[in-house]
CSV table of C-alpha atoms in Angstrom, one decimal:
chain,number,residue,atom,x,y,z
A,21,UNK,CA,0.0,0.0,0.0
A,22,UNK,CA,1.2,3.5,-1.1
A,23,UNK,CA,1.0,6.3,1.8
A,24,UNK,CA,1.0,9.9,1.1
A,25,UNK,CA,1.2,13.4,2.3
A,26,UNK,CA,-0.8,16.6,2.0
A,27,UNK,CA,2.4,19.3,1.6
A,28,UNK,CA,0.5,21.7,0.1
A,29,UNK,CA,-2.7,23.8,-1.4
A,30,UNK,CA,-2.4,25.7,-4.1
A,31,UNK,CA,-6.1,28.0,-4.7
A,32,UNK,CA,-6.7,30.2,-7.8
A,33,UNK,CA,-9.1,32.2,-9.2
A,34,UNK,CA,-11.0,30.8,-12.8
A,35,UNK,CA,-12.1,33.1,-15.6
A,36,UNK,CA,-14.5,32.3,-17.5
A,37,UNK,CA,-13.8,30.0,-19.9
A,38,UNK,CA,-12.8,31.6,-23.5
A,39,UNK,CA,-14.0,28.4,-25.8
A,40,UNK,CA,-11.7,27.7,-28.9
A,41,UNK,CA,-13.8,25.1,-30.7
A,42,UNK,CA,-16.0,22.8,-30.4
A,43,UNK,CA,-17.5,19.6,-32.3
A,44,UNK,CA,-18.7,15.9,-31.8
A,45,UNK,CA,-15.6,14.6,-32.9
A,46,UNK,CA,-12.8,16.5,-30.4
A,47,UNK,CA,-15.2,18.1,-27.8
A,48,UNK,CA,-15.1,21.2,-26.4
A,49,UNK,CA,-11.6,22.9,-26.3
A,50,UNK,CA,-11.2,25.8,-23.7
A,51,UNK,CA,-8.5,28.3,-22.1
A,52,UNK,CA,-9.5,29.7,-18.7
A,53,UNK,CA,-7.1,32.4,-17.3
A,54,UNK,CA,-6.5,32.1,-13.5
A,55,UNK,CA,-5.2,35.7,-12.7
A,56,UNK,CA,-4.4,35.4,-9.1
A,57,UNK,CA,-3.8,32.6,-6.3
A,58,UNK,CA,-2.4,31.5,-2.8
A,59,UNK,CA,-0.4,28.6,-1.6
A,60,UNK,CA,-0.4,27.3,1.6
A,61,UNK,CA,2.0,24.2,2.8
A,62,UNK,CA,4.8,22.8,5.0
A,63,UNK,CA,7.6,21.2,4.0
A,64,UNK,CA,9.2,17.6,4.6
A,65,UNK,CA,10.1,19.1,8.1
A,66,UNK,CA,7.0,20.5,8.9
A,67,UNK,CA,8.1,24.5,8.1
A,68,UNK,CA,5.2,26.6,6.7
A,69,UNK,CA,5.9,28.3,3.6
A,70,UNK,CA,3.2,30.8,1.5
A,71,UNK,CA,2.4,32.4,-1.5
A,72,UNK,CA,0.7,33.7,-4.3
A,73,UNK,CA,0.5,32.3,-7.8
A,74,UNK,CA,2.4,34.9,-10.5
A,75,UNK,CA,-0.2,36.1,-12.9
A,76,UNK,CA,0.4,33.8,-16.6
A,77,UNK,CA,-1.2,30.7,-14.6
A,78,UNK,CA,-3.4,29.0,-17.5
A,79,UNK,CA,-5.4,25.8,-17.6
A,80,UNK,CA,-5.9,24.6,-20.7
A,81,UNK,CA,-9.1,21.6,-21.3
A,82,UNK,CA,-10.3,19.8,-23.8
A,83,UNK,CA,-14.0,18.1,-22.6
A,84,UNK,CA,-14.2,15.2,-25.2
A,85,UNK,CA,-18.0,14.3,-26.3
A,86,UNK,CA,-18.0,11.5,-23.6
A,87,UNK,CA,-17.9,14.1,-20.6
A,88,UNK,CA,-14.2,13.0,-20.1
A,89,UNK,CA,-11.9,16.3,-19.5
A,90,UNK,CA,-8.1,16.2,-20.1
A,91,UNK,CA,-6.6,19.2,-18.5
A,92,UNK,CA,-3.0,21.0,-18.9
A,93,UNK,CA,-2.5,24.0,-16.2
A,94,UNK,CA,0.8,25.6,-15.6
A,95,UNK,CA,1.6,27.4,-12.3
A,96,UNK,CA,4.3,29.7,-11.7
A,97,UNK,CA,4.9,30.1,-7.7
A,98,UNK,CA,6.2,32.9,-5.5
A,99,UNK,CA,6.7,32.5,-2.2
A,100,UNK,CA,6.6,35.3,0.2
A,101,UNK,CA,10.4,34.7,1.5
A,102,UNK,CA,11.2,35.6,-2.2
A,103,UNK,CA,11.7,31.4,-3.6
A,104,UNK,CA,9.7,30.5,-6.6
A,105,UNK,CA,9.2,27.3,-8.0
A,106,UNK,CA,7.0,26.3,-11.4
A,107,UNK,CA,4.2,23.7,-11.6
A,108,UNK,CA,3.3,21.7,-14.6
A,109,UNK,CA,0.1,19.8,-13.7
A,110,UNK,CA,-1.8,17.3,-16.4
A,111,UNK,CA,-4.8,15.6,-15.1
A,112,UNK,CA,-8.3,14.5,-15.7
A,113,UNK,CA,-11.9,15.1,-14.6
A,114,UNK,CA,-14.6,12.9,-15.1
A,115,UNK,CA,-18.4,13.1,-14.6
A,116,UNK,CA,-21.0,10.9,-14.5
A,117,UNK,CA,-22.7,10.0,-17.6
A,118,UNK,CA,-25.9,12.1,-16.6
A,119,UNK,CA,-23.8,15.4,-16.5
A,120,UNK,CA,-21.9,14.9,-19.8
A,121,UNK,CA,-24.5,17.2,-22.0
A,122,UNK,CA,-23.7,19.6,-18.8
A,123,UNK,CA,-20.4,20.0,-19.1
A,124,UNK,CA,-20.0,19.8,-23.3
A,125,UNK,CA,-22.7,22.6,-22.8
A,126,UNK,CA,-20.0,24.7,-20.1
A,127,UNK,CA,-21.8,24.3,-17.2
A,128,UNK,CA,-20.3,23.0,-14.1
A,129,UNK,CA,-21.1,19.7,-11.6
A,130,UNK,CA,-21.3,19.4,-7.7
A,131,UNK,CA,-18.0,18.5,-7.0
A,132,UNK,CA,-18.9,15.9,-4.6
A,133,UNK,CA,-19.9,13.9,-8.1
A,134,UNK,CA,-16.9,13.7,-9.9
A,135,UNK,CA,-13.3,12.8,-10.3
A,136,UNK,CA,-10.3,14.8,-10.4
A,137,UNK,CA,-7.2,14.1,-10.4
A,138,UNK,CA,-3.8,15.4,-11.8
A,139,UNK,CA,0.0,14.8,-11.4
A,140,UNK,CA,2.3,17.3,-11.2
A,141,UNK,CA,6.1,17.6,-12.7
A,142,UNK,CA,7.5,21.1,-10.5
A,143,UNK,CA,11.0,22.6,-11.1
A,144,UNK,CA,12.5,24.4,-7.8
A,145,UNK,CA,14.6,27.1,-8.1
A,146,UNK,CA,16.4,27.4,-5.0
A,147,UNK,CA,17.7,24.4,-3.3
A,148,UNK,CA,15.6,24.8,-0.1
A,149,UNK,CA,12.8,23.4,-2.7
A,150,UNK,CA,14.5,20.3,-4.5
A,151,UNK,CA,12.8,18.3,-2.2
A,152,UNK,CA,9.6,19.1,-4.6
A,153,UNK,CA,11.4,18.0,-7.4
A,154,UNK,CA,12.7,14.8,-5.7
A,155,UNK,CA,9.1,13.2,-5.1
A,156,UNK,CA,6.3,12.0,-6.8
A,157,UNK,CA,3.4,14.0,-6.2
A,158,UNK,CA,-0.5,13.1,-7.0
A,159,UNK,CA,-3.6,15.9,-6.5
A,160,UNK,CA,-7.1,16.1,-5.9
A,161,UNK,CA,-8.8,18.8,-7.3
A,162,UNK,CA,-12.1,20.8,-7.1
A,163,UNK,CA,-13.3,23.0,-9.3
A,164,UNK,CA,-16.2,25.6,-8.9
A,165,UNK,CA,-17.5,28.3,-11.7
A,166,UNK,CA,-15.1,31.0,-10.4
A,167,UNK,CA,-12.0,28.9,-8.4
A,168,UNK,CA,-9.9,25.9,-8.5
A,169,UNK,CA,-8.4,24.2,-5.8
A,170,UNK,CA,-5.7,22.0,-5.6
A,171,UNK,CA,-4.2,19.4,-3.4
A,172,UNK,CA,-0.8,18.8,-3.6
A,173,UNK,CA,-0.3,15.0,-2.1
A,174,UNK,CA,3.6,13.9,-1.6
A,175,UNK,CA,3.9,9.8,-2.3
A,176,UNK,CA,5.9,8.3,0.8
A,177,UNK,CA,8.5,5.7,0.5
């Protein structure tokens, strides 16, 4: 059995969706800006950090016509001592097959009904953060119509 960790929360705001297509064949492709955000954690010794999310944070999705949504967001972090590291975070969401139409049609779904997941690759850039770089890290996410929310989960050995 695999343990893990909660290190960190990283919470940012969600624009409105700017749609770039869709169709029956690819879904519904989308770019949402997230202009601002916090982060919240400890690290492997159990020291707080904080910090804000720099302003190019973008998710982009594509919600194929079976409800399935493949997600690509990319995070650049500031913490308030002045370290930064970057996020890369690829993931899915799923919904039951009741909600599909909903979300094809760009409306959202309780949270409490549906999967989602991601997994993170971070670069550090001071050596205080390696330790990020150095472990496997898996997220649970929720999403809401102006927020996102996510769980950063460090796999023990």
């Amino acid at each position: 059995m695999v343990s893990s960790k909660l290190m960190f929360t990283v919470s940012v705001t969600a624009d409105k969706p700017v749609v770039v297509g869709q169709d029956s064949v690819n879904g519904r492709r989308q770019l949402i800006n997230c202009p601002s955000g916090t982060v919240e954690g400890v690290d492997p010794d159990g020291k707080p950090f904080s910090g804000v999310t720099l302003p190019c944070t973008i998710d982009s999705q594509v919600i194929r016509p079976n409800g399935v949504c493949e997600l690509s967001a990319r995070y650049g972090i500031r913490l308030d001592d002045g370290r930064s590291f970057y996020i890369e975070n690829n993931g899915i969401r799923t919904v039951p097959p009741e909600y599909v139409e909903t979300v094809l049609n760009g409306g959202f779904v309780d949270p409490d009904l549906y999967y989602f997941v991601t997994t993170p690759k971070i670069e550090a850039y001071d050596d205080s953060l390696r330790w990020m770089e150095r472990h496997v890290f898996l997220c649970k996410a929720t999403r809401t119509p102006s927020a996102v929310e996510i769980r950063y989960y460090m796999v023990e050995k």
